Coordinates of C-alpha atoms in Angstrom, one line a residue:
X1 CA 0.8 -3.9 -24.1
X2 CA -0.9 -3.5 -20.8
X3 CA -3.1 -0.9 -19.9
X4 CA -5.8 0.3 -16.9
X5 CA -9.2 1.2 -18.9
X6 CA -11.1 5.0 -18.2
X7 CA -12.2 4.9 -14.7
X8 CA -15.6 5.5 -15.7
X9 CA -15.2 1.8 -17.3
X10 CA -13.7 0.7 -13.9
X11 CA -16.2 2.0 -11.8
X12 CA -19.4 0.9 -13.6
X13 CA -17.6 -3.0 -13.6
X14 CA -18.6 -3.9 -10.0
X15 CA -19.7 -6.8 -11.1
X16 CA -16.8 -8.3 -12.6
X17 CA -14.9 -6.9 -10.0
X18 CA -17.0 -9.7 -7.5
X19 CA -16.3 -12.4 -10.2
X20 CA -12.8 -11.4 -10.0
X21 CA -12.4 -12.0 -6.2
X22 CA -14.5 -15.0 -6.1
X23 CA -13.1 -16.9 -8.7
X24 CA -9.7 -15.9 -9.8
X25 CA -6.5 -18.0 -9.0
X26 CA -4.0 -16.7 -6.1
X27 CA -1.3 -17.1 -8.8
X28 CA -1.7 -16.6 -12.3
X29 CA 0.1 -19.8 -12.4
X30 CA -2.5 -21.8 -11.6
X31 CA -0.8 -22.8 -9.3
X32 CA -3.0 -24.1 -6.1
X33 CA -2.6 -22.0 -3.1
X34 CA -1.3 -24.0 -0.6
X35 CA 1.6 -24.6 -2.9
X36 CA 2.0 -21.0 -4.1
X37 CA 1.9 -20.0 0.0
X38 CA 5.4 -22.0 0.4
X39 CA 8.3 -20.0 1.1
X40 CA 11.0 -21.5 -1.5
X41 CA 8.2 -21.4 -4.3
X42 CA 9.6 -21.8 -7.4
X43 CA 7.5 -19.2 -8.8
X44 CA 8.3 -16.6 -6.8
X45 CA 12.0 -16.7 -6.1
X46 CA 15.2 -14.7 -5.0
X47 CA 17.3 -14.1 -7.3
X48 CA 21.0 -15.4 -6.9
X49 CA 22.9 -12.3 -8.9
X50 CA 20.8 -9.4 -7.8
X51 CA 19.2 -8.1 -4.5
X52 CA 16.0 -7.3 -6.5
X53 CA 13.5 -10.2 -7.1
X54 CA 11.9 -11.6 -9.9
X55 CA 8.5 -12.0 -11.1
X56 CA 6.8 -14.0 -13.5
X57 CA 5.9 -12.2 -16.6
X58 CA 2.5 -13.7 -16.5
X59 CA 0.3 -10.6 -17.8
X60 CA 2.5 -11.1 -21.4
X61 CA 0.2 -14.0 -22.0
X62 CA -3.4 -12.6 -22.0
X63 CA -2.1 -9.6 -24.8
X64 CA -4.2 -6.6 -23.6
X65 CA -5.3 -7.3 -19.9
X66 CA -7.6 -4.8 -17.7
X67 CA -7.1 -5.0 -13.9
X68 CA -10.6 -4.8 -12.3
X69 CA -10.1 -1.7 -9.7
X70 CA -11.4 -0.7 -6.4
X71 CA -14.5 1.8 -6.6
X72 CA -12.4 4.9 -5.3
X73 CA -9.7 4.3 -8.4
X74 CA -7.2 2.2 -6.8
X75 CA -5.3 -0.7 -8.6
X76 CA -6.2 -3.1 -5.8
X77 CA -10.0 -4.1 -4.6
X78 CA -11.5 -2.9 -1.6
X79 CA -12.0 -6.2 0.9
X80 CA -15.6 -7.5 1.6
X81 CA -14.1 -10.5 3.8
X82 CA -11.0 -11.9 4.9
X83 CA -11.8 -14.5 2.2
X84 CA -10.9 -11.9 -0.4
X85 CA -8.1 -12.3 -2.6
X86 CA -5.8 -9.1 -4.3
X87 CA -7.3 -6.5 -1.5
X88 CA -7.5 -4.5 0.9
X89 CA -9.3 -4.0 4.3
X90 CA -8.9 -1.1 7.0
X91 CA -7.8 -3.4 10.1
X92 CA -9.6 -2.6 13.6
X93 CA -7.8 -0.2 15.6
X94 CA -8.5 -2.7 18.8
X95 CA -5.8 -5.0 16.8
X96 CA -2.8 -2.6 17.4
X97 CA -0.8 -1.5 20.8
X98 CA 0.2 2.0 21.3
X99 CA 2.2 3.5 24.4
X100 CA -0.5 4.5 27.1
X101 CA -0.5 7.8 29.2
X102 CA 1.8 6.5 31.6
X103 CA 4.1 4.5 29.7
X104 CA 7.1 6.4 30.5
X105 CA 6.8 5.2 33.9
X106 CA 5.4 1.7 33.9
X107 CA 6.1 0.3 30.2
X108 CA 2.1 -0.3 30.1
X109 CA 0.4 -0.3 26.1
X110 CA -2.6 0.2 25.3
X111 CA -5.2 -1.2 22.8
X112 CA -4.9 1.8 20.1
X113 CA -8.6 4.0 19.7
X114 CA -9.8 4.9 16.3
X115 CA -7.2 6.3 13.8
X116 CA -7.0 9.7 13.2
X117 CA -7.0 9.1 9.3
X118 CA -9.5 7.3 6.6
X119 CA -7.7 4.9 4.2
X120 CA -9.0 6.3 0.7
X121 CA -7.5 3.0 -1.5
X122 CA -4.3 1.6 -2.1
X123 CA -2.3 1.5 -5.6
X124 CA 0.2 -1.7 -6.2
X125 CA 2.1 -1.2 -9.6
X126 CA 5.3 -2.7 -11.0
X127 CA 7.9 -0.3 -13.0
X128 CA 11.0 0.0 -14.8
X129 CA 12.6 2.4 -12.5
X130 CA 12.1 3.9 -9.0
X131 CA 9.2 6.4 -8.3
X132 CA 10.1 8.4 -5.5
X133 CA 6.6 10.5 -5.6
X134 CA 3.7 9.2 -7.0
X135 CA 2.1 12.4 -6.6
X136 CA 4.0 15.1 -7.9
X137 CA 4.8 12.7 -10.9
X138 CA 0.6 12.5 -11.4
X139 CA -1.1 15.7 -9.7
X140 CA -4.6 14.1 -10.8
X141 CA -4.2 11.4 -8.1
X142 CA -4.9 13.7 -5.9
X143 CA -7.3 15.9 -7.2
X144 CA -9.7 13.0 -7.8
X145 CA -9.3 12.7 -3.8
X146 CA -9.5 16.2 -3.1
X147 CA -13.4 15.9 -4.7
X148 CA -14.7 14.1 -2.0
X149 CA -12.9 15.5 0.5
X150 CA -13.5 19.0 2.9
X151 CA -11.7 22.3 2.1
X152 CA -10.0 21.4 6.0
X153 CA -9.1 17.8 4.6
X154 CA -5.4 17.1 4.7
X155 CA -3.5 13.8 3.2
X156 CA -0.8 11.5 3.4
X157 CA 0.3 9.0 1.3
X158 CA 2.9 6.2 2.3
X159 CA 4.6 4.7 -0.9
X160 CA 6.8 1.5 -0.2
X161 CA 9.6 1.3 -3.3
X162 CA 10.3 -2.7 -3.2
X163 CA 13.2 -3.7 -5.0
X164 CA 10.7 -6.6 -6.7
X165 CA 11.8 -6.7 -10.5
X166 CA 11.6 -4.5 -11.5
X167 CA 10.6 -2.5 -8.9
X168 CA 7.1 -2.3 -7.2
X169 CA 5.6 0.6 -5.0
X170 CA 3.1 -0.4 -2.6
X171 CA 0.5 3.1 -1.9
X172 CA -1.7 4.3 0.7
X173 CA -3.5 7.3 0.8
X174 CA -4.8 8.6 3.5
X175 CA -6.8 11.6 4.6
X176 CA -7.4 13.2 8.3
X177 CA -10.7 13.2 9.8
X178 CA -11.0 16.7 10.9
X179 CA -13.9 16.0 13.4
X180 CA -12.2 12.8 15.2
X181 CA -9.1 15.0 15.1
X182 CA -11.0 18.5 17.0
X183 CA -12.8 15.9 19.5
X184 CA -10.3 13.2 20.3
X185 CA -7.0 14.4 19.6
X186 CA -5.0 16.1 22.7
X187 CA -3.0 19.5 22.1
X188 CA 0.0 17.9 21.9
X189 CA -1.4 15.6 19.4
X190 CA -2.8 18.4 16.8
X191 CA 0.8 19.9 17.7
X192 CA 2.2 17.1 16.4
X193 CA 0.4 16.3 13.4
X194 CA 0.8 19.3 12.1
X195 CA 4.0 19.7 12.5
X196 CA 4.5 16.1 10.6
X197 CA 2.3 17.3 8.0
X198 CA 3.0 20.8 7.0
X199 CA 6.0 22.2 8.7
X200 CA 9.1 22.8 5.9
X201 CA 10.8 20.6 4.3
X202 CA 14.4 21.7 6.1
X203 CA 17.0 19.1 7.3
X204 CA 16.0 20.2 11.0
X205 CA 12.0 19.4 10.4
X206 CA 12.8 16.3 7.8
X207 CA 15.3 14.8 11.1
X208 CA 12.5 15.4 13.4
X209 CA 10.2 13.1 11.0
X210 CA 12.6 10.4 10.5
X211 CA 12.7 10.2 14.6
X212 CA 8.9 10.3 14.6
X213 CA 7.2 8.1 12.3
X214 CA 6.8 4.3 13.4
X215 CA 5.9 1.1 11.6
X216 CA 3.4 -1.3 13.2
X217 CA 3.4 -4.3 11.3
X218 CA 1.7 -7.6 11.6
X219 CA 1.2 -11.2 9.9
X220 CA -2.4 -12.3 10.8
X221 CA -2.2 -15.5 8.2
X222 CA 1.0 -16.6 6.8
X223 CA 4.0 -19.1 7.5
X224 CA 5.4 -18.8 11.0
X225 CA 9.1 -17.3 9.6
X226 CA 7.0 -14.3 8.3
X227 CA 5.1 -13.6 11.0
X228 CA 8.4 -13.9 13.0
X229 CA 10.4 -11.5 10.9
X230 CA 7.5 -8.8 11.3
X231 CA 8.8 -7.7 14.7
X232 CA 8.1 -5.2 16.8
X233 CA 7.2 -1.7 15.9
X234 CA 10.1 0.2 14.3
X235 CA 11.0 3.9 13.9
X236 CA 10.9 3.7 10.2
X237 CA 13.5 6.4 9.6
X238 CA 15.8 4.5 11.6
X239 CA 15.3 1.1 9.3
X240 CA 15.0 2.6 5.9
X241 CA 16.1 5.4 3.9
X242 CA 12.5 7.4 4.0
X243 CA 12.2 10.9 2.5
X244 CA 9.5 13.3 2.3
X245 CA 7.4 15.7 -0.1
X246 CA 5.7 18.4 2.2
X247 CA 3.0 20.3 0.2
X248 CA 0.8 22.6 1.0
X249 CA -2.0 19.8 0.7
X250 CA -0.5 17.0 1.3
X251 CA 2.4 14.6 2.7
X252 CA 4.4 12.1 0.9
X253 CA 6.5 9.5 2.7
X254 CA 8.7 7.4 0.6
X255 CA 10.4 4.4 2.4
X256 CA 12.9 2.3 -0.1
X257 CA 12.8 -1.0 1.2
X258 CA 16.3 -1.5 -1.0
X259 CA 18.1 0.8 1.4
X260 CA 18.1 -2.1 4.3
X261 CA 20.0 -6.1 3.9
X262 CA 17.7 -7.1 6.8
X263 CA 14.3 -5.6 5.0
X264 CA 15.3 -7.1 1.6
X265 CA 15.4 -10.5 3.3
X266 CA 11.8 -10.2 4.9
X267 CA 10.6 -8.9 1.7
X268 CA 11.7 -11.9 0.3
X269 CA 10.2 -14.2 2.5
X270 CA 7.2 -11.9 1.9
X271 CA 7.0 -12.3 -1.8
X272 CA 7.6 -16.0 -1.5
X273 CA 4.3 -16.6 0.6
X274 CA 2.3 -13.2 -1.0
X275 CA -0.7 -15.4 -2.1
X276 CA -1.3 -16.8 1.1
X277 CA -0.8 -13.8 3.6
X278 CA -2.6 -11.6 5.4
X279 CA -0.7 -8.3 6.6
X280 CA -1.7 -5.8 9.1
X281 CA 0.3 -1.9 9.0
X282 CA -0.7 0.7 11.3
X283 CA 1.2 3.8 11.5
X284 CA 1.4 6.4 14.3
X285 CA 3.7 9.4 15.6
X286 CA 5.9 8.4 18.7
X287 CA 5.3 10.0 21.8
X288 CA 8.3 10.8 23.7
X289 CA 6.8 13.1 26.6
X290 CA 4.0 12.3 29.2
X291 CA 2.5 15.4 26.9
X292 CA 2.8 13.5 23.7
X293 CA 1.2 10.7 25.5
X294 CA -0.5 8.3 25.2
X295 CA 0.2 7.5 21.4
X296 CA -2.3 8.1 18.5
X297 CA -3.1 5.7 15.6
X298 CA -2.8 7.8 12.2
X299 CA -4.3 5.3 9.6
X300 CA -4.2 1.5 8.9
X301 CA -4.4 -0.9 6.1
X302 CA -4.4 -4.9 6.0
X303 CA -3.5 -6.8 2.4
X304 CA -5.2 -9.6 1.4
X305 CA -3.4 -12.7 -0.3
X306 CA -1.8 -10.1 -2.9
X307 CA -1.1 -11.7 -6.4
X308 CA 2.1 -10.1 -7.5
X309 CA 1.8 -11.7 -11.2
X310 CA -1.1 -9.8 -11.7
X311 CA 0.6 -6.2 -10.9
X312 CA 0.1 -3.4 -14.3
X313 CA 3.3 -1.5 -15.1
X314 CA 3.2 2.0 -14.6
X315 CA 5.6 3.4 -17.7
X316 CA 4.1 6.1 -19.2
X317 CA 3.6 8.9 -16.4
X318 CA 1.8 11.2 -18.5
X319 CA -1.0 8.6 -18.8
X320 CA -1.0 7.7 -15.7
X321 CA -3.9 7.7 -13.3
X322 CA -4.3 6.6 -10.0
X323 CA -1.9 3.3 -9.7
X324 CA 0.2 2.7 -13.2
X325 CA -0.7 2.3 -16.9
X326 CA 0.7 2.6 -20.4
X327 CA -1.4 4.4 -23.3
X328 CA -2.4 2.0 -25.9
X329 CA -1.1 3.1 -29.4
X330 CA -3.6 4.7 -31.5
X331 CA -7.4 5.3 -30.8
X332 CA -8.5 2.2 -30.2
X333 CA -6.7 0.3 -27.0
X334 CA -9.8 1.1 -25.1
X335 CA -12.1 -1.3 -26.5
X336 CA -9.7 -3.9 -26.9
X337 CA -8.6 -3.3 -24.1
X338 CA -12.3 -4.1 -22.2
X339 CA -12.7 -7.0 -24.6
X340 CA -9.3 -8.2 -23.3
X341 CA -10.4 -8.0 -19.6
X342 CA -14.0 -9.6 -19.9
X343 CA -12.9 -12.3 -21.8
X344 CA -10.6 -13.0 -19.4
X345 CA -13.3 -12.6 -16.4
X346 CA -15.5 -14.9 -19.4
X347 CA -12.6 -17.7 -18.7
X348 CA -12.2 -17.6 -15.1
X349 CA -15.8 -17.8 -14.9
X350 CA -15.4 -21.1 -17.1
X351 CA -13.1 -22.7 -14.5
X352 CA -10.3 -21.1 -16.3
X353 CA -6.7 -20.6 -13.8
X354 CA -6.4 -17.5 -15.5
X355 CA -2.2 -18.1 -16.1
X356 CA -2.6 -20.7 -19.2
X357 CA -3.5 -18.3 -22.0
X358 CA -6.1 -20.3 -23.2

């Protein structure tokens, strides 16, 4: 059985949580990194019958295992360094290239200012099937965001569906700065955004999306073939089969990495080398008018070295909160389950590679 704990246990846990990042293994193979970062790993492999990939079932051996989480709820830690393993950072806007005011005439980029959008944490989860919306399948994701949030506050969250077996979904969640917005946005900017954000979910509206959103996408670390296949930024919508939930209060964007030969190959190469990468995303709304110019950077995220093995299933969706669990049986998987985690935290402090079930 593997479970998530209360977040009040997750947020009073810091401290663990720093033991965690310190000390634990890249894989849960014990496995050392350099060797884990190859692409061709025999750990992490492409399956020759299937498109999807497969995964070690590595959480099976602790029994009951607790994920340590990030302070605002998410599944993976919030970055301190770039020494971090299993988390994520926001990246500096100076590290992206939008289209500058006069790019329709000279072809010119710019270094991208500050992002319209806060990163508020990020949820990695495996499950047995695909989850199209995170949000309407668990309404108190966002209500726990909505509490620290203004009444003028509006979100969108970017969920990645990787055909990883059996499937993982990558999550960001995001929420507009309504001050940055007011003083730096131009008209044709706030046009723009809220448009993308709030305007019906028709076929006309959900065409003008797909033309709209694009994909910046980096490899800071990481084996020369990945940062090869990253590319140059893509209209998503034009890659991927993407979709969208509008709501009143927020945006969902789903983009199924399955829907593309070409992306399923990257991914793999991405999987392969996960423990040992560093991956930069920035996402913005293309201008396609001197007035929708120049171009605007909506949010951001980099991922740290992400351990796959260690990813929680997300199978009961009426327990789930904030990035995948499963309700223990009977009243007393909670303490169990906390005894599980620090004695697992107990043995990686002990030199432990956290993968031998010792």
């Amino acid at each position: 059985m593997i479970r998530r704990p209360p977040r009040s246990t997750l947020s009073s846990s810091s401290a663990a949580s720093d033991v965690y990042k310190r000390q634990v293994s890249t894989q849960s193979t014990g496995l050392p990194r350099s060797e884990m970062a190859e692409p061709g790993s025999a750990v992490l492999r492409a399956s020759a019958e299937e498109e999807r990939i497969d995964l070690p079932e590595v959480l099976s051996r602790f029994g009951v295992f607790e994920m340590p989480t990030d302070a605002s709820g998410g599944t993976i830690l919030k970055a301190d360094s770039l020494d971090d393993i299993h988390a994520y950072s926001v990246v500096p806007h100076e590290e992206f290239k939008l289209r500058g005011a006069n790019y329709l005439a000279d072809g010119v980029k710019v270094r991208a200012s500050e992002p319209m959008m806060h990163l508020c944490k990020v949820d990695m989860y495996r499950s047995e099937k695909k989850v199209y919306s995170v949000v309407r399948d668990d309404p108190r994701i966002l209500q726990e965001l909505k509490q620290q949030a203004t009444p003028e506050t509006e979100f969108m969250v970017v969920n990645f569906l990787c055909p990883i077996h059996p499937f993982v979904n990558v999550v960001l969640y995001f929420k507009t700065d309504p001050d940055r917005i007011q003083a730096n946005g131009s008209k044709a900017f706030k046009e723009m955004l809220d448009c993308f954000l709030n305007s019906p979910p028709t076929s006309r509206n959900d065409q003008w999306r797909l033309r709209t959103l694009k994909l910046l996408a980096q490899c800071k670390k990481g084996p020369w073939a990945v940062r090869k296949a990253m590319g140059p930024p893509v209209i998503i919508g034009r890659k991927l089969t993407t979709t969208f939930v509008v709501e009143p209060d927020y945006l969902e964007v789903c983009i199924d990495v399955s829907s593309s030969a070409i992306a399923r190959g990257i991914l793999r190469l991405v999987v392969d080398a996960a423990a040992g990468l560093i991956v930069d995303l920035g996402f913005c709304l293309e201008g396609q008018n001197e007035e929708q110019l120049p171009e605007q950077l909506l949010g951001t995220v980099r991922l740290q070295r992400v351990n796959l093995g260690l990813l929680d299933y997300k199978l009961d969706m009426t327990n789930f909160s904030g990035g995948g669990s499963r309700a223990p049986a009977g009243g007393e998987g909670e303490s169990s389950g906390s005894a599980g985690r620090l004695d697992f935290l107990a043995r990686v402090r002990d030199g432990c590679c956290g993968g031998c079930g010792c």
